[in-house]
Coordinates of C-alpha atoms in Angstrom, one line a residue:
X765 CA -57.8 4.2 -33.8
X766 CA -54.5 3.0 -31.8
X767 CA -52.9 6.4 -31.3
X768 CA -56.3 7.8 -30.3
X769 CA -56.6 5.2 -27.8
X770 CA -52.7 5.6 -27.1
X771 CA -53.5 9.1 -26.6
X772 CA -56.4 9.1 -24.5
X773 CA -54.3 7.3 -22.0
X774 CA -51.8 9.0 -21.5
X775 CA -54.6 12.1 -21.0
X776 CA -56.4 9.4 -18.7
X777 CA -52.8 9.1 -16.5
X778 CA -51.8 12.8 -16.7
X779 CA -55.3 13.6 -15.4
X780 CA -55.0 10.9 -12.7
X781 CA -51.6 13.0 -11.8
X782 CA -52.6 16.2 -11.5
X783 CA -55.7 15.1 -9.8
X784 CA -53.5 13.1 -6.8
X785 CA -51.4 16.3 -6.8
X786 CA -54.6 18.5 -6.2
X787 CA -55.7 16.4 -3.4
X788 CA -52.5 16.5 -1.6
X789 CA -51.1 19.8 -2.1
X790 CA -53.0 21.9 0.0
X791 CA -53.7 19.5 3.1
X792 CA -50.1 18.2 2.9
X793 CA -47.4 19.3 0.4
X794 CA -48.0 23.1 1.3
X795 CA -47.6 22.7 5.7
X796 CA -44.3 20.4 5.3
X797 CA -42.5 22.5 2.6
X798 CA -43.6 25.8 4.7
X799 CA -42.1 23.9 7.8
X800 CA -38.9 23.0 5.9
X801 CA -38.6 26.4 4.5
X802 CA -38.9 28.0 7.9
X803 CA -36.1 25.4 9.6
X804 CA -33.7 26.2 6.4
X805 CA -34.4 29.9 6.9
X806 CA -33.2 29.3 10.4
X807 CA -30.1 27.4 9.5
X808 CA -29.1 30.0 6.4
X809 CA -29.5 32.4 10.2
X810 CA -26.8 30.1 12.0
X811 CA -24.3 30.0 9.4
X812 CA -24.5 33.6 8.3
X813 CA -24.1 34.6 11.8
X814 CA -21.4 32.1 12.3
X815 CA -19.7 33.6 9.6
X816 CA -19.8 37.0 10.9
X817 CA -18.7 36.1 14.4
X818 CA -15.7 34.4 12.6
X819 CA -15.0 37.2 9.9
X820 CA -15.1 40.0 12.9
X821 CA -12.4 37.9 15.3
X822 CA -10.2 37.6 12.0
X823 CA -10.3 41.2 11.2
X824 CA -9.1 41.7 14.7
X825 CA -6.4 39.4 14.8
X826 CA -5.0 40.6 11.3
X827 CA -5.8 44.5 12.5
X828 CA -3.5 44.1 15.8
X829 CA -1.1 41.2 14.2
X830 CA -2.4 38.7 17.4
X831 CA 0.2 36.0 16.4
X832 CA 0.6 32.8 18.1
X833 CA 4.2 34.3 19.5
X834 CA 2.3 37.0 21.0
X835 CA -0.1 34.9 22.4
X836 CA 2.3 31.9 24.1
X837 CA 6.0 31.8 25.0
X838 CA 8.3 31.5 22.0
X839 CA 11.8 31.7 21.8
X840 CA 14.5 29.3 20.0
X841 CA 16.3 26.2 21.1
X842 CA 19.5 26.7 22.0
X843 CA 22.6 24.6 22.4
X844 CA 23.7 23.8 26.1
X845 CA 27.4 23.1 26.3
X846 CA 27.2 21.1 29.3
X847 CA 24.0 19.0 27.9
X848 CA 25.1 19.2 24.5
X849 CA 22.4 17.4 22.8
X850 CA 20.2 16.6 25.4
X851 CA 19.3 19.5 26.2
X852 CA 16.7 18.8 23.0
X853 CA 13.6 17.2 23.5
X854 CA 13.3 13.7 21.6
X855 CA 10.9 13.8 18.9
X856 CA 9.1 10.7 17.2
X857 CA 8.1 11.2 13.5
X858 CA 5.0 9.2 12.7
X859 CA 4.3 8.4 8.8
X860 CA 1.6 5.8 8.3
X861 CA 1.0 4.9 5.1
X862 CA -1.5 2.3 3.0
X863 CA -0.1 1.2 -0.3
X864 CA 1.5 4.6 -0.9
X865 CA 3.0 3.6 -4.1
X866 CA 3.3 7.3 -6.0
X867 CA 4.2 9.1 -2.6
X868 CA 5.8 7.0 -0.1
X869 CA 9.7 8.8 -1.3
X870 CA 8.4 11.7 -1.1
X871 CA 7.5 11.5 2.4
X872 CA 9.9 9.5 4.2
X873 CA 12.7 11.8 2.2
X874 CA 11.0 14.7 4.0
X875 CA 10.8 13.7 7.2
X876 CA 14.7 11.9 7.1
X877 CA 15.4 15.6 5.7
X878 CA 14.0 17.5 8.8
X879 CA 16.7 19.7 10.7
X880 CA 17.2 18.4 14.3
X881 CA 19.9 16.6 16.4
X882 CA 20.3 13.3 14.9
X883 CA 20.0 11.4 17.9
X884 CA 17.4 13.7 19.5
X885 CA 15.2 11.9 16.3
X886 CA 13.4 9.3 15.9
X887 CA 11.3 8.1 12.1
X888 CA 8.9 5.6 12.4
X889 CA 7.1 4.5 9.3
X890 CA 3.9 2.5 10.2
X891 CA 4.0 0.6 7.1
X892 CA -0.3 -1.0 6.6
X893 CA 0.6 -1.8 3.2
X894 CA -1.3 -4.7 1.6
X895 CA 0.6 -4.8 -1.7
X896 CA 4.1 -7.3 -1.1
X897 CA 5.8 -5.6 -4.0
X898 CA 4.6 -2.3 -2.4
X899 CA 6.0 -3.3 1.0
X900 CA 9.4 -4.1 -0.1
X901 CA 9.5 -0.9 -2.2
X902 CA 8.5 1.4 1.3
X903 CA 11.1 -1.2 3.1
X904 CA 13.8 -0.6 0.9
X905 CA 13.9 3.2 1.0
X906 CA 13.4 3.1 5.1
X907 CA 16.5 0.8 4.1
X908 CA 18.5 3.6 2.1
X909 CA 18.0 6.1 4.9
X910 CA 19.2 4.1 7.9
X911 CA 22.4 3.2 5.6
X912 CA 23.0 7.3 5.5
X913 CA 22.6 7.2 9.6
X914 CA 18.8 8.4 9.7
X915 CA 17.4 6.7 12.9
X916 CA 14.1 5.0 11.2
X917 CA 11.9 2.1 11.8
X918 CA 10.1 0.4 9.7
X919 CA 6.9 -1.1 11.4
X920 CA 4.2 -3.7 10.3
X921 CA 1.0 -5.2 11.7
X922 CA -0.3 -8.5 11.4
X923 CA -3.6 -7.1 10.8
X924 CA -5.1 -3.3 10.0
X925 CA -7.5 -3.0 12.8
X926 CA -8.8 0.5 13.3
X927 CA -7.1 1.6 10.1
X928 CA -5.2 4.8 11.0
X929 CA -5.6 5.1 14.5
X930 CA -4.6 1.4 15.1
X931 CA -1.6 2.0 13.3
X932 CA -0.8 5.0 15.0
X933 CA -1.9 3.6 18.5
X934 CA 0.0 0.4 17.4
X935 CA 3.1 2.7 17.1
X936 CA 2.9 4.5 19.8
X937 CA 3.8 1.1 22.1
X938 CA 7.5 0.6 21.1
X939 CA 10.0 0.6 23.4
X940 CA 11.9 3.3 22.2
X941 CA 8.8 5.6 22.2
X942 CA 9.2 5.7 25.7
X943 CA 12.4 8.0 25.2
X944 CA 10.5 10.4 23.4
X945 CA 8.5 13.6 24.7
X946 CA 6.6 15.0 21.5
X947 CA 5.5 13.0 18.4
X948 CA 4.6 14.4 14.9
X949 CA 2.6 13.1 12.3
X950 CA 2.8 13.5 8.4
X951 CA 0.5 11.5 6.4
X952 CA 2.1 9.7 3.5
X953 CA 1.9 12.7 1.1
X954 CA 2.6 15.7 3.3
X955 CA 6.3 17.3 2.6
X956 CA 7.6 19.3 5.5
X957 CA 10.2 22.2 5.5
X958 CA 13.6 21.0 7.0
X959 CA 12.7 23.9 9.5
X960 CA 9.5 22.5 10.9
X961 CA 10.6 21.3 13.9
X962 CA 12.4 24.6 15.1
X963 CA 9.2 26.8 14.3
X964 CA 7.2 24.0 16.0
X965 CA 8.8 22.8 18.9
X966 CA 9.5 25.8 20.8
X967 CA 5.6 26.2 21.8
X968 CA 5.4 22.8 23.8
X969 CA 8.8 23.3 25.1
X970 CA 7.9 26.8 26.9
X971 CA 4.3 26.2 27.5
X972 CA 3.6 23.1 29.0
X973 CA -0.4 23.7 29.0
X974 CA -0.1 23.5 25.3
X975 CA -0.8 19.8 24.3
X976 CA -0.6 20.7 20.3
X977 CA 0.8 22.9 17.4
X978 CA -0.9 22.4 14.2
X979 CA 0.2 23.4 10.8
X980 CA -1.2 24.7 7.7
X981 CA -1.4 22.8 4.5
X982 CA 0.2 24.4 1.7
X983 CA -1.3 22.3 -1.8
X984 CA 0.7 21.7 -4.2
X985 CA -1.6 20.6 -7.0
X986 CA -4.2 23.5 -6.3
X987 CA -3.8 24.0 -10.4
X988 CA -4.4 20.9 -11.7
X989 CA -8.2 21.3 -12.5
X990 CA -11.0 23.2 -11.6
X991 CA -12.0 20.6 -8.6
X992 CA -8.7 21.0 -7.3
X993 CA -9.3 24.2 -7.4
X994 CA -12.5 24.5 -6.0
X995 CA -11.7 22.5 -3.0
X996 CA -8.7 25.2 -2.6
X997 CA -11.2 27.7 -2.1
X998 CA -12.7 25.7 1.1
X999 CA -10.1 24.4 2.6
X1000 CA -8.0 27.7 2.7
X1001 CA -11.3 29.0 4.4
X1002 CA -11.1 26.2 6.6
X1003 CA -6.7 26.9 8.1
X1004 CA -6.8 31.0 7.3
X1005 CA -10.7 31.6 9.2
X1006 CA -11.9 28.4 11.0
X1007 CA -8.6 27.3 12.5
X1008 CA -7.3 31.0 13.3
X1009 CA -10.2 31.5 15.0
X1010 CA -10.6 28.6 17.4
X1011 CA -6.7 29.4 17.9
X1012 CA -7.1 32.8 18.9
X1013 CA -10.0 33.1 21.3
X1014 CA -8.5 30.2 22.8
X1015 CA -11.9 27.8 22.0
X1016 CA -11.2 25.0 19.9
X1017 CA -10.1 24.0 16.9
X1018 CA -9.4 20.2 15.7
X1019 CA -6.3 18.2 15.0
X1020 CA -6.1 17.9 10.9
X1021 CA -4.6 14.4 11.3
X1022 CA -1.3 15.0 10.0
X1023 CA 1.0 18.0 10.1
X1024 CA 0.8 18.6 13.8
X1025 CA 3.0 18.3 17.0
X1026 CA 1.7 16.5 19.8
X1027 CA 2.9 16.5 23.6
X1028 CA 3.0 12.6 24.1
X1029 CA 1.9 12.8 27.8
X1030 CA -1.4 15.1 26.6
X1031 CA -2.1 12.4 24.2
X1032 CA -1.8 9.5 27.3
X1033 CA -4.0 11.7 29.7
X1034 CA -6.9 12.1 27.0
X1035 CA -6.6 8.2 26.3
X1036 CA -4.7 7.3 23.2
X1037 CA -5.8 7.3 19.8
X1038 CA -9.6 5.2 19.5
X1039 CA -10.6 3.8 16.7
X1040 CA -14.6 4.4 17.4
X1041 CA -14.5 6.4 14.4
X1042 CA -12.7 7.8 11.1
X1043 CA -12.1 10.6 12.9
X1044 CA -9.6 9.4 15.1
X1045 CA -7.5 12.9 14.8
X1046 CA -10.5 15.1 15.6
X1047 CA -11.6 12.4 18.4
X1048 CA -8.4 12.9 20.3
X1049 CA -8.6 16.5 19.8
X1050 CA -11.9 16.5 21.9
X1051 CA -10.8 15.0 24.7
X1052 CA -7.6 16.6 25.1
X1053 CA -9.5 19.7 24.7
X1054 CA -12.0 18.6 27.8
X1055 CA -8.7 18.0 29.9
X1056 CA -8.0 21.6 29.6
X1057 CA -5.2 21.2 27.3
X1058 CA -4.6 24.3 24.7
X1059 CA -4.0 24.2 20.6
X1060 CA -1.5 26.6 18.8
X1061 CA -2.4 27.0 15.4
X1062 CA 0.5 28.3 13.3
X1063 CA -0.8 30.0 9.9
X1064 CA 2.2 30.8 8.5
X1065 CA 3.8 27.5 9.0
X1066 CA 2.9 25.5 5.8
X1067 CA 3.5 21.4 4.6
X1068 CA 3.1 20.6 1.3
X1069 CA 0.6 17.9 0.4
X1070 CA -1.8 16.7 -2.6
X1071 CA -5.5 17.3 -3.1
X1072 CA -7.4 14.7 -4.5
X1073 CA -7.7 14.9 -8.1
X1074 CA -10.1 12.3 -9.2
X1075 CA -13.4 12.6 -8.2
X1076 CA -14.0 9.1 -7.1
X1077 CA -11.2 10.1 -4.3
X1078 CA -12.4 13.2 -3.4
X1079 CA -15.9 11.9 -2.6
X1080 CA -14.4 8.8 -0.2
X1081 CA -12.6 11.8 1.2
X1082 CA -15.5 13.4 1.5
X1083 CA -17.9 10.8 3.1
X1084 CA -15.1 10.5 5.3
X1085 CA -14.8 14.0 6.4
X1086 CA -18.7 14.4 6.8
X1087 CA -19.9 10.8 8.4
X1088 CA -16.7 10.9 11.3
X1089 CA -17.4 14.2 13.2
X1090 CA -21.2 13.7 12.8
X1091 CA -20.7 10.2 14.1
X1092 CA -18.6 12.3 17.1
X1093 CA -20.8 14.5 18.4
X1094 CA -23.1 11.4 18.8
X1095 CA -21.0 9.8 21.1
X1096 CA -19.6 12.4 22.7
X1097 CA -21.9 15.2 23.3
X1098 CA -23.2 14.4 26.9
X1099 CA -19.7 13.5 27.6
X1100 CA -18.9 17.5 26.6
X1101 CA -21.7 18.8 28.4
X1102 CA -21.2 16.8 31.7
X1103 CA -17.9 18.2 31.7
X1104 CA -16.1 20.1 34.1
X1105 CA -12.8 21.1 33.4
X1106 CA -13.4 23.5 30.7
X1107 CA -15.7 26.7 30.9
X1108 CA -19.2 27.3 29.7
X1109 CA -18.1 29.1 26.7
X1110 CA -15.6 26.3 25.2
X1111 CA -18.3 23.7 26.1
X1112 CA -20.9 25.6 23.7
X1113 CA -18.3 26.7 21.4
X1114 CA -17.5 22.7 20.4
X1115 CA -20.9 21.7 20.6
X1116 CA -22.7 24.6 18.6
X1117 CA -20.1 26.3 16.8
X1118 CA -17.8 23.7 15.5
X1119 CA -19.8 20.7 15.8
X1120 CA -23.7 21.8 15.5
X1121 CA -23.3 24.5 12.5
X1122 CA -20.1 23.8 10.7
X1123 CA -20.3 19.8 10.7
X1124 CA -24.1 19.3 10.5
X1125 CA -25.9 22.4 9.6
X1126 CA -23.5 23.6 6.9
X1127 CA -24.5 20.2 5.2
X1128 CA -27.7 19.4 5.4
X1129 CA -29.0 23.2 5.1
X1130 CA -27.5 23.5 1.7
X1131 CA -28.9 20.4 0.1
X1132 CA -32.2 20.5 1.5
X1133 CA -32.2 24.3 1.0
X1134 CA -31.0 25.0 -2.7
X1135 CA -31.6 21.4 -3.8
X1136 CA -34.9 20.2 -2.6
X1137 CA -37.1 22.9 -0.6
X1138 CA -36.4 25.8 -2.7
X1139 CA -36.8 24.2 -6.5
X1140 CA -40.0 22.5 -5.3
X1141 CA -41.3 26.2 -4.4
X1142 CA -41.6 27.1 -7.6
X1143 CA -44.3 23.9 -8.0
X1144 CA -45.7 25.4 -5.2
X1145 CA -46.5 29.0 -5.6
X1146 CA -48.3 29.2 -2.0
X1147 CA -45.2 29.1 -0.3
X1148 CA -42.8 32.2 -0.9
X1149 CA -39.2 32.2 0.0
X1150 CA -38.1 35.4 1.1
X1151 CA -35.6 37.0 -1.0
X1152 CA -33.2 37.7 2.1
X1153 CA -33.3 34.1 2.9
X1154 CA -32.3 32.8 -1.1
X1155 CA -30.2 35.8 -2.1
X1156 CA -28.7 38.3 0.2
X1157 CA -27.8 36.1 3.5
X1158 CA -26.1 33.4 1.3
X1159 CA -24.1 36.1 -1.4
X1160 CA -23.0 37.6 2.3
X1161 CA -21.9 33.8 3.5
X1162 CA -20.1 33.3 0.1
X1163 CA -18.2 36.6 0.0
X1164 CA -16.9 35.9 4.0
X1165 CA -15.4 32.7 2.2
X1166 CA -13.8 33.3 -0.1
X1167 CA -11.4 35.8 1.9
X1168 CA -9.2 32.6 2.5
X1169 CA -8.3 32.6 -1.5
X1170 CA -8.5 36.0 -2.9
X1171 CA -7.0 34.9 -6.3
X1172 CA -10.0 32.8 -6.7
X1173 CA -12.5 35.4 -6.8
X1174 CA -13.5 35.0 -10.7
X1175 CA -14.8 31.2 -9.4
X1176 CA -16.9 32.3 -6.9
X1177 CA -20.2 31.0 -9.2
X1178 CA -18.4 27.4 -10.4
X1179 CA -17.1 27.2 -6.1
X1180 CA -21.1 27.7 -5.4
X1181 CA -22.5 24.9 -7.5
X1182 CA -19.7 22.7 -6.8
X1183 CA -20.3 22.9 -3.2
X1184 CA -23.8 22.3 -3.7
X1185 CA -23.4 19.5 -5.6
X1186 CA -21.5 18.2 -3.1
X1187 CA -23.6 19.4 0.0
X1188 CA -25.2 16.1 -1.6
X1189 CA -23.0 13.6 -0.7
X1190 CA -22.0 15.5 2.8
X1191 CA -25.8 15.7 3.6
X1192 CA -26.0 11.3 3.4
X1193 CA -22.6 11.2 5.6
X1194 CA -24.1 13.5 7.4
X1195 CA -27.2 11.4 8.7
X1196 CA -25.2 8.3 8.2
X1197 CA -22.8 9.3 10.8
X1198 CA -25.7 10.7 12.9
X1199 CA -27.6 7.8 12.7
X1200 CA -24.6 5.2 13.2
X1201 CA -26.0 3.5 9.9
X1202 CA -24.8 2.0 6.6
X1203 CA -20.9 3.2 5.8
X1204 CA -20.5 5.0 9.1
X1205 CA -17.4 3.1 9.5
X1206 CA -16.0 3.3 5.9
X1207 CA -12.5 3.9 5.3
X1208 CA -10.8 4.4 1.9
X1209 CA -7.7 5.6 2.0
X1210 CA -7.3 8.8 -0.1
X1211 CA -6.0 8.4 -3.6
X1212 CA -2.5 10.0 -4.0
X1213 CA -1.2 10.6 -7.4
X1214 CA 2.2 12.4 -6.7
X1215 CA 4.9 12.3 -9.8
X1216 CA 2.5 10.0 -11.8
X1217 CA 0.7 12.6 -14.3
X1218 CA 4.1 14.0 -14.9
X1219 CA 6.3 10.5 -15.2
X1220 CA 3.4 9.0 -17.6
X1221 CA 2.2 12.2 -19.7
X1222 CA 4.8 14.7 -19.8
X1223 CA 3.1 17.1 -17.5
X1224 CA 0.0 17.0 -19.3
X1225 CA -3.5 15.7 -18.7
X1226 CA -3.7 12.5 -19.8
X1227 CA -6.4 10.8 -21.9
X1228 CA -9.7 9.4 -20.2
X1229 CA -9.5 5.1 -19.7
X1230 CA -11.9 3.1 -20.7
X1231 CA -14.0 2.5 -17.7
X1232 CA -17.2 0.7 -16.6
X1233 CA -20.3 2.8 -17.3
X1234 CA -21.4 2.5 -12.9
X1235 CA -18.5 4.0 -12.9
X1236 CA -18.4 6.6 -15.1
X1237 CA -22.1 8.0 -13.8
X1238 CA -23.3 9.3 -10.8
X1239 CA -26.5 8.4 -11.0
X1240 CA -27.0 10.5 -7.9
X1241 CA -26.2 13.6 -9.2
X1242 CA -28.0 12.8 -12.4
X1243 CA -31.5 12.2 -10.5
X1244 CA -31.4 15.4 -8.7
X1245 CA -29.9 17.2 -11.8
X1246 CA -33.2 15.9 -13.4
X1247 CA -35.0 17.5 -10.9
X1248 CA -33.7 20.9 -11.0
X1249 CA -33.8 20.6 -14.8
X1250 CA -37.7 19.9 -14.6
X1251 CA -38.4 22.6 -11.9
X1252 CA -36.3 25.0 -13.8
X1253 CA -38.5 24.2 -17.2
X1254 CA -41.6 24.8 -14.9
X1255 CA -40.7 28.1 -13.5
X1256 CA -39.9 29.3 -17.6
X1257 CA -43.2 28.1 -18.0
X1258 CA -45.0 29.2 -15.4
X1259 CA -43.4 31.2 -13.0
X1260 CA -42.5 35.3 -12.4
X1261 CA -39.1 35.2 -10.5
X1262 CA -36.7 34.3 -13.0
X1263 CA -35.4 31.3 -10.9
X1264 CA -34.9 29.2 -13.6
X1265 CA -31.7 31.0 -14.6
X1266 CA -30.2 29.9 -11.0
X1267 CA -32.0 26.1 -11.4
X1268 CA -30.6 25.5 -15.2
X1269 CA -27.1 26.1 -14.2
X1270 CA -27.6 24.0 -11.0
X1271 CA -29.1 21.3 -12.8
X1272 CA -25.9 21.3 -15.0
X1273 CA -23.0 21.2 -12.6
X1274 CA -25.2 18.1 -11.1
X1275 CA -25.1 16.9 -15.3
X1276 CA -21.5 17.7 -15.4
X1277 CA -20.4 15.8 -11.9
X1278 CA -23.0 13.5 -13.1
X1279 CA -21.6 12.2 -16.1
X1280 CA -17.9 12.3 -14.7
X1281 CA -16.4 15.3 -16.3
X1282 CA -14.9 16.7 -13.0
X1283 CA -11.6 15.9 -11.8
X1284 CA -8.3 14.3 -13.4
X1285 CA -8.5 11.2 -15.7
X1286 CA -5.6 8.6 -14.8
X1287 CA -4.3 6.6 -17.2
X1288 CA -4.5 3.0 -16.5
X1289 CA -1.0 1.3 -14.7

């Protein structure tokens, strides 16, 4: 008697269920999904012809070898007899670091190793450290090198406002800065080639329109596991297609925040580093950019530096990287448009191009696209996705990527649902940043690892901690996993196109990223 009354309610509720979804499916569910399916056709549109523009401008430069020293004056420094050294130009080296404990040698032994006058120098390490013993351990080497007859300073702040703008901006209003004509930047991980300076320099010196010469980041933990090797893959699309091309149609292209060489004067004349968002680098960059100031982007120029290899770090990065350039273009759209210094075509260029499709678009369309509108399709069979739109436009997108790393051809499929998974967290910074909500002014500082895998495990992976179960799950990725998992089953079930073969594998990268089996496990200090 119980389990046929146990029984008959749960056939009572399912009924109730599928009666609700009757109801609403046709005078509701079926207009919005057709709507959301039409504006994520329209964005897979944008970006595929984004891509093409961008894939058609590098063709031309690699056809015709358009290099930067083709483009701008370039010739090297030489010595002057009579002006012996100063005929130079004085360069400030900015390293600010946060409780850089696995990295903070490396960096400051990089830039005290770069090859230029020694009193045409200058290293300033913007120390934000919170850690004491940490402090005296970045003192103490700043220590070492001035004993050798490096020209460094070691600089503190009472208190971290504006995180790394602050500290930069802090920098920037020493005495002796006033002495000096261009400033570089490393971040605490980056590793420059003595050499920099000599490939770099030379393009302010001869063209003084030029505000900027950025780098390209060379990684030097690509192979430590498959996320580091997945975010490889974007980021080499990012310096070898995005950069290039914003460098060579002379458009736009932002500063990276580290590995770049800025004219001091350009950086006065736009306004000094702000700290209105965590994209200070790419907020300075704007407005340099709307003073008519021009970037050279040097491709073959490369500083080493570290991926994030725990996954916990590479999302902060992440949120980071998403939330700041949508929270950007919110404040400073009208200002671009209103502008009049800069032509028509770099006005729409930074608002459609590198803002409007590549910051907003190339998030949100994902996720809402291959995570939400097109698994809830196959619930609703009135509402068709066109195979153009779910199939050939995005294996056309995917093959114009991964041109930046040809040797990672093979992980085209795990780089696919690894950027989906992630479109996730990108599309919530995304809307955060738009919205000015929540976290829009979150800073963690990226997790650097440096010698430590190889000092405590022998160059091998070492063993996972014991951790906290919130933070072993993502219960974010787990929920929408679930999803795709249940649409999937439903399409076996019921469906004709076979698109449960794309939703099972979807669902289990989410499971995977999920459950934390992505990334490198650090043993605990």
């Amino acid at each position: 008697m119980e389990e046929f009354s146990s029984e008959t309610v749960h056939y009572g509720i399912a009924s109730q269920v599928n009666f609700i979804w009757q109801q609403i499916r046709s005078p509701f569910i079926v207009p919005v999904l057709k709507l959301l399916l039409v504006l994520c056709l329209v964005m897979q549109i944008m970006l595929f012809l984004e891509r093409v523009y961008m894939g058609v401008v590098i063709a031309f430069v690699k056809l015709f070898g358009y290099k930067p020293e083709k483009r701008y004056k370039w010739e090297p420094i030489r010595d002057d007899l009579e002006l012996g050294n100063s005929a130079y130009p004085m360069v400030l080296v900015q390293i600010p670091m946060y409780n850089e404990k696995e990295v903070y040698k490396l960096s400051i032994g990089a830039a005290c190793g770069l090859s230029w006058p020694s009193d045409r120098i200058i290293i300033q390490v913007l120390d934000d450290s919170t850690d004491p013993i940490i402090k005296n351990m970045v003192a103490a080497e700043c220590q070492r090198w001035a004993s050798k007859g490096i020209n460094i300073k070691y600089e503190i702040r009472e208190k971290r406002n504006g995180y790394k703008a602050g500290a930069l901006k802090e920098g920037m209003k020493r005495s002796y800065v006033k002495s000096c004509d261009y400033v570089v930047i490393f971040d605490a991980d980056f590793q420059p080639e003595p050499n920099f300076l000599w490939r770099a320099i030379p393009f302010l010196v001869h063209n003084p329109e030029v505000a900027l010469v950025q780098a390209r980041w060379k990684f030097v933990n690509a192979d430590e596991c498959i996320m580091t090797r997945m975010q490889e893959m974007s980021l080499d699309y990012h310096f070898q297609v995005e950069q290039e091309v914003g460098s060579s149609t002379y458009a736009f292209f932002g500063f990276n925040g580290t590995a770049g060489v800025w004219r001091i004067s350009a950086i006065n004349e736009a306004g000094g580093w702000k700290e209105r968002t965590t994209v200070e680098d790419m907020d300075l960059a704007v407005r340099a950019s709307l003073k008519g100031w021009k970037f050279v982007y040097l491709g073959d120029l490369h500083v080493k530096n570290e991926l994030p290899s725990t996954f916990k770090a590479f999302r902060y990065q992440q949120h980071r990287w998403s939330c700041g350039p949508a929270n950007l273009f919110r404040k400073m759209v009208m200002e671009i448009i209103r502008n009049k210094r800069v032509t028509m075509w770099k006005k729409f260029y930074v608002i459609y191009s590198f803002f409007f499709v590549r910051k907003i678009i190339g998030h949100v369309g994902t996720f809402i696209f291959y995570c939400i509108v097109f698994p809830t399709t196959i619930l609703v069979p009135e509402v068709e996705v066109p195979m153009w739109g779910v199939f050939y436009i995005p294996c056309i997108i995917t093959l114009l990527n991964s041109v930046g790393t040809p040797r990672s051809l093979h992980l085209l499929v795990f780089w696919i649902l690894f950027e989906n998974v992630m479109s996730m967290h990108r599309t919530k910074a995304t809307l955060i940043g738009l919205l000015e909500t929540g976290r829009v002014n979150e800073w963690v500082v990226t997790e650097k690892l440096g010698d430590v895998l190889k000092t405590k495990s022998g160059g091998k992976t070492p063993k996972k901690p014991r951790i906290r179960i919130g933070e072993r799950f993502n219960f974010l990725e787990l929920g929408v996993g679930a999803y795709l998992l249940f649409c999937g089953w439903y399409d076996l079930t019921f469906g004709r196109n076979h698109f449960f073969l794309y939703l099972f594998v979807q669902s289990i990268a989410f499971f995977v990223v999920g459950f934390g089996y992505v990334g490198t496990f650090v043993p605990n200090s």
